[in-house]
Amino acid sequence: MNVGVLVSGSGTNLQAILDAGARGQLGQARVVVVVSNVAGVRALERAEAAGVATAVLPHRQFPSRQAFDEALVATLRAQGVELVALAGFMRIVTPAFLQAFPQRVINVHPALLPAFPGIHAQKQALEYGARITGCSVHFVDEGCDTGPIIMQAAVPVLDGDDEAALTARILVEEHRLYPAAIRALADGRVTVDGRRVTVRP
Ligand code: GAR
């Protein structure tokens, strides 16, 4: 299964996926292209170091969200992408994008959805006073972090945590969970019934 990873920043989740692939832990999945909407980010360097094709599509250079997403679809299709993994990609995709890859766009989010969707999820958890938060891998739908949940992992909020400490603790779990979810999808072990997702062992 050809995977395209969309990024905007540091790309530590991308690295975890690439590392899992190098260890033979992604099953039939392999990353064929990494696309960023921001030039010069660390995620692109990580892709290049792994010998994976990259593309930069600066969203501000497109007249509309629709035009940006059409270019995104064309770039991914050109590489034969079958599964799209958003990994720190800080753009909301359009319905047309989702229709191009039905049930094949996934995201990792640094909270236990449906708690703390959107940006700064770790800060939201701290400000709310949550004692447990975590991360979620979910299908992307037309809402913001609202699609069916594939896998989640819980992470404690510790006394004295600041945003950086909590972010780092959650990332450890993201890096474990995201490759596992991609592998399950590539293995054909994931079925969706409405909102309920089953992942067979
Ligand atoms: C990750 O924590 C990811 O869950 C989050 O951005 C970070 C990207 O880190 N995504 C969101 O907040 C999406 N709403 P990375 O670039 O090092 O993988």
GROMACS .gro file of N, CA, C and O and ligand atoms in nm, residues 7-15 43 46 87-90 107-111 117-122 135-136 144-145 167 170-171 174-175, ligand 1:
model
  158
    7VAL      N    1   0.280   1.687   0.572
    7VAL     CA    2   0.347   1.745   0.688
    7VAL      C    3   0.348   1.898   0.678
    7VAL      O    4   0.325   1.954   0.571
    8SER      N    5   0.376   1.960   0.793
    8SER     CA    6   0.394   2.106   0.795
    8SER      C    7   0.513   2.149   0.879
    8SER      O    8   0.543   2.267   0.885
    9GLY      N    9   0.575   2.053   0.951
    9GLY     CA   10   0.673   2.099   1.050
    9GLY      C   11   0.785   2.002   1.078
    9GLY      O   12   0.855   1.957   0.987
   10SER      N   13   0.798   1.963   1.204
   10SER     CA   14   0.919   1.891   1.245
   10SER      C   15   0.923   1.746   1.195
   10SER      O   16   1.029   1.692   1.168
   11GLY      N   17   0.808   1.683   1.184
   11GLY     CA   18   0.805   1.551   1.121
   11GLY      C   19   0.854   1.436   1.208
   11GLY      O   20   0.903   1.336   1.155
   12THR      N   21   0.837   1.447   1.339
   12THR     CA   22   0.879   1.333   1.422
   12THR      C   23   0.788   1.212   1.400
   12THR      O   24   0.835   1.097   1.405
   13ASN      N   25   0.661   1.235   1.371
   13ASN     CA   26   0.574   1.121   1.338
   13ASN      C   27   0.614   1.059   1.205
   13ASN      O   28   0.614   0.936   1.191
   14LEU      N   29   0.646   1.144   1.108
   14LEU     CA   30   0.697   1.093   0.981
   14LEU      C   31   0.819   1.004   1.006
   14LEU      O   32   0.829   0.894   0.952
   15GLN      N   33   0.910   1.052   1.092
   15GLN     CA   34   1.031   0.974   1.122
   15GLN      C   35   0.995   0.838   1.182
   15GLN      O   36   1.055   0.736   1.147
   43ALA      N   37   1.074   1.812   0.842
   43ALA     CA   38   1.010   1.690   0.790
   43ALA      C   39   1.060   1.660   0.649
   43ALA      O   40   1.080   1.543   0.614
   46ARG      N   41   1.395   1.501   0.667
   46ARG     CA   42   1.384   1.360   0.711
   46ARG      C   43   1.347   1.270   0.592
   46ARG      O   44   1.401   1.160   0.578
   87ALA      N   45   0.046   1.408   0.914
   87ALA     CA   46   0.136   1.396   1.029
   87ALA      C   47   0.185   1.536   1.065
   87ALA      O   48   0.286   1.584   1.014
   88GLY      N   49   0.105   1.603   1.149
   88GLY     CA   50   0.138   1.741   1.181
   88GLY      C   51   0.109   1.834   1.065
   88GLY      O   52   0.173   1.938   1.050
   89PHE      N   53   0.013   1.797   0.982
   89PHE     CA   54  -0.026   1.878   0.866
   89PHE      C   55  -0.131   1.977   0.914
   89PHE      O   56  -0.241   1.938   0.952
   90MET      N   57  -0.095   2.105   0.916
   90MET     CA   58  -0.181   2.204   0.982
   90MET      C   59  -0.275   2.274   0.884
   90MET      O   60  -0.287   2.397   0.884
  107ASN      N   61  -0.530   1.068   1.037
  107ASN     CA   62  -0.461   1.177   1.107
  107ASN      C   63  -0.422   1.129   1.246
  107ASN      O   64  -0.486   1.041   1.303
  108VAL      N   65  -0.317   1.190   1.299
  108VAL     CA   66  -0.284   1.168   1.440
  108VAL      C   67  -0.307   1.299   1.512
  108VAL      O   68  -0.270   1.407   1.464
  109HIS      N   69  -0.371   1.289   1.629
  109HIS     CA   70  -0.406   1.409   1.706
  109HIS      C   71  -0.359   1.391   1.850
  109HIS      O   72  -0.380   1.286   1.910
  110PRO      N   73  -0.299   1.498   1.910
  110PRO     CA   74  -0.241   1.482   2.044
  110PRO      C   75  -0.341   1.503   2.158
  110PRO      O   76  -0.317   1.581   2.249
  111ALA      N   77  -0.451   1.429   2.153
  111ALA     CA   78  -0.548   1.427   2.264
  111ALA      C   79  -0.635   1.304   2.246
  111ALA      O   80  -0.636   1.241   2.139
  117PRO      N   81  -1.013   1.890   2.053
  117PRO     CA   82  -0.983   1.892   1.909
  117PRO      C   83  -0.915   2.024   1.871
  117PRO      O   84  -0.902   2.115   1.953
  118GLY      N   85  -0.874   2.033   1.744
  118GLY     CA   86  -0.817   2.158   1.693
  118GLY      C   87  -0.673   2.177   1.734
  118GLY      O   88  -0.602   2.081   1.766
  119ILE      N   89  -0.631   2.303   1.737
  119ILE     CA   90  -0.490   2.330   1.765
  119ILE      C   91  -0.465   2.340   1.916
  119ILE      O   92  -0.557   2.357   1.995
  120HIS      N   93  -0.336   2.327   1.953
  120HIS     CA   94  -0.291   2.340   2.093
  120HIS      C   95  -0.366   2.245   2.186
  120HIS      O   96  -0.411   2.284   2.295
  121ALA      N   97  -0.380   2.120   2.143
  121ALA     CA   98  -0.457   2.023   2.222
  121ALA      C   99  -0.393   1.999   2.359
  121ALA      O  100  -0.464   1.981   2.459
  122GLN      N  101  -0.260   2.000   2.364
  122GLN     CA  102  -0.192   1.975   2.492
  122GLN      C  103  -0.218   2.091   2.588
  122GLN      O  104  -0.241   2.070   2.707
  135CYS      N  105  -0.336   1.041   2.280
  135CYS     CA  106  -0.336   1.067   2.137
  135CYS      C  107  -0.433   0.974   2.067
  135CYS      O  108  -0.471   0.868   2.122
  136SER      N  109  -0.474   1.016   1.949
  136SER     CA  110  -0.574   0.941   1.871
  136SER      C  111  -0.528   0.935   1.726
  136SER      O  112  -0.483   1.035   1.671
  144CYS      N  113  -1.349   1.891   1.203
  144CYS     CA  114  -1.213   1.910   1.255
  144CYS      C  115  -1.188   1.806   1.365
  144CYS      O  116  -1.243   1.819   1.475
  145ASP      N  117  -1.110   1.704   1.333
  145ASP     CA  118  -1.076   1.597   1.429
  145ASP      C  119  -1.199   1.520   1.476
  145ASP      O  120  -1.205   1.477   1.593
  167THR      N  121   0.367   1.754   2.581
  167THR     CA  122   0.380   1.726   2.437
  167THR      C  123   0.478   1.613   2.413
  167THR      O  124   0.450   1.520   2.335
  170ILE      N  125   0.331   1.276   2.516
  170ILE     CA  126   0.229   1.229   2.420
  170ILE      C  127   0.295   1.181   2.291
  170ILE      O  128   0.254   1.080   2.233
  171LEU      N  129   0.400   1.252   2.248
  171LEU     CA  130   0.466   1.215   2.121
  171LEU      C  131   0.521   1.072   2.126
  171LEU      O  132   0.519   1.001   2.026
  174GLU      N  133   0.236   0.872   2.028
  174GLU     CA  134   0.203   0.894   1.885
  174GLU      C  135   0.295   0.811   1.796
  174GLU      O  136   0.251   0.748   1.699
  175HIS      N  137   0.424   0.811   1.832
  175HIS     CA  138   0.523   0.744   1.748
  175HIS      C  139   0.506   0.593   1.748
  175HIS      O  140   0.550   0.524   1.656
  202GAR     C1  141   0.190   1.601   1.661
  202GAR     O1  142   0.182   1.611   1.801
  202GAR     C2  143   0.051   1.583   1.603
  202GAR     O2  144  -0.031   1.503   1.681
  202GAR     C3  145   0.002   1.725   1.600
  202GAR     O3  146   0.112   1.799   1.555
  202GAR     C4  147   0.232   1.736   1.600
  202GAR     C5  148   0.323   1.717   1.481
  202GAR     O4  149   0.448   1.674   1.524
  202GAR     N1  150  -0.111   1.741   1.516
  202GAR     C6  151  -0.212   1.825   1.542
  202GAR     O5  152  -0.215   1.896   1.640
  202GAR     C7  153  -0.322   1.824   1.440
  202GAR     N2  154  -0.437   1.894   1.492
  202GAR     P1  155   0.552   1.613   1.420
  202GAR     O6  156   0.560   1.710   1.302
  202GAR     O7  157   0.681   1.610   1.496
  202GAR     O8  158   0.503   1.477   1.378
   0.00000   0.00000   0.00000
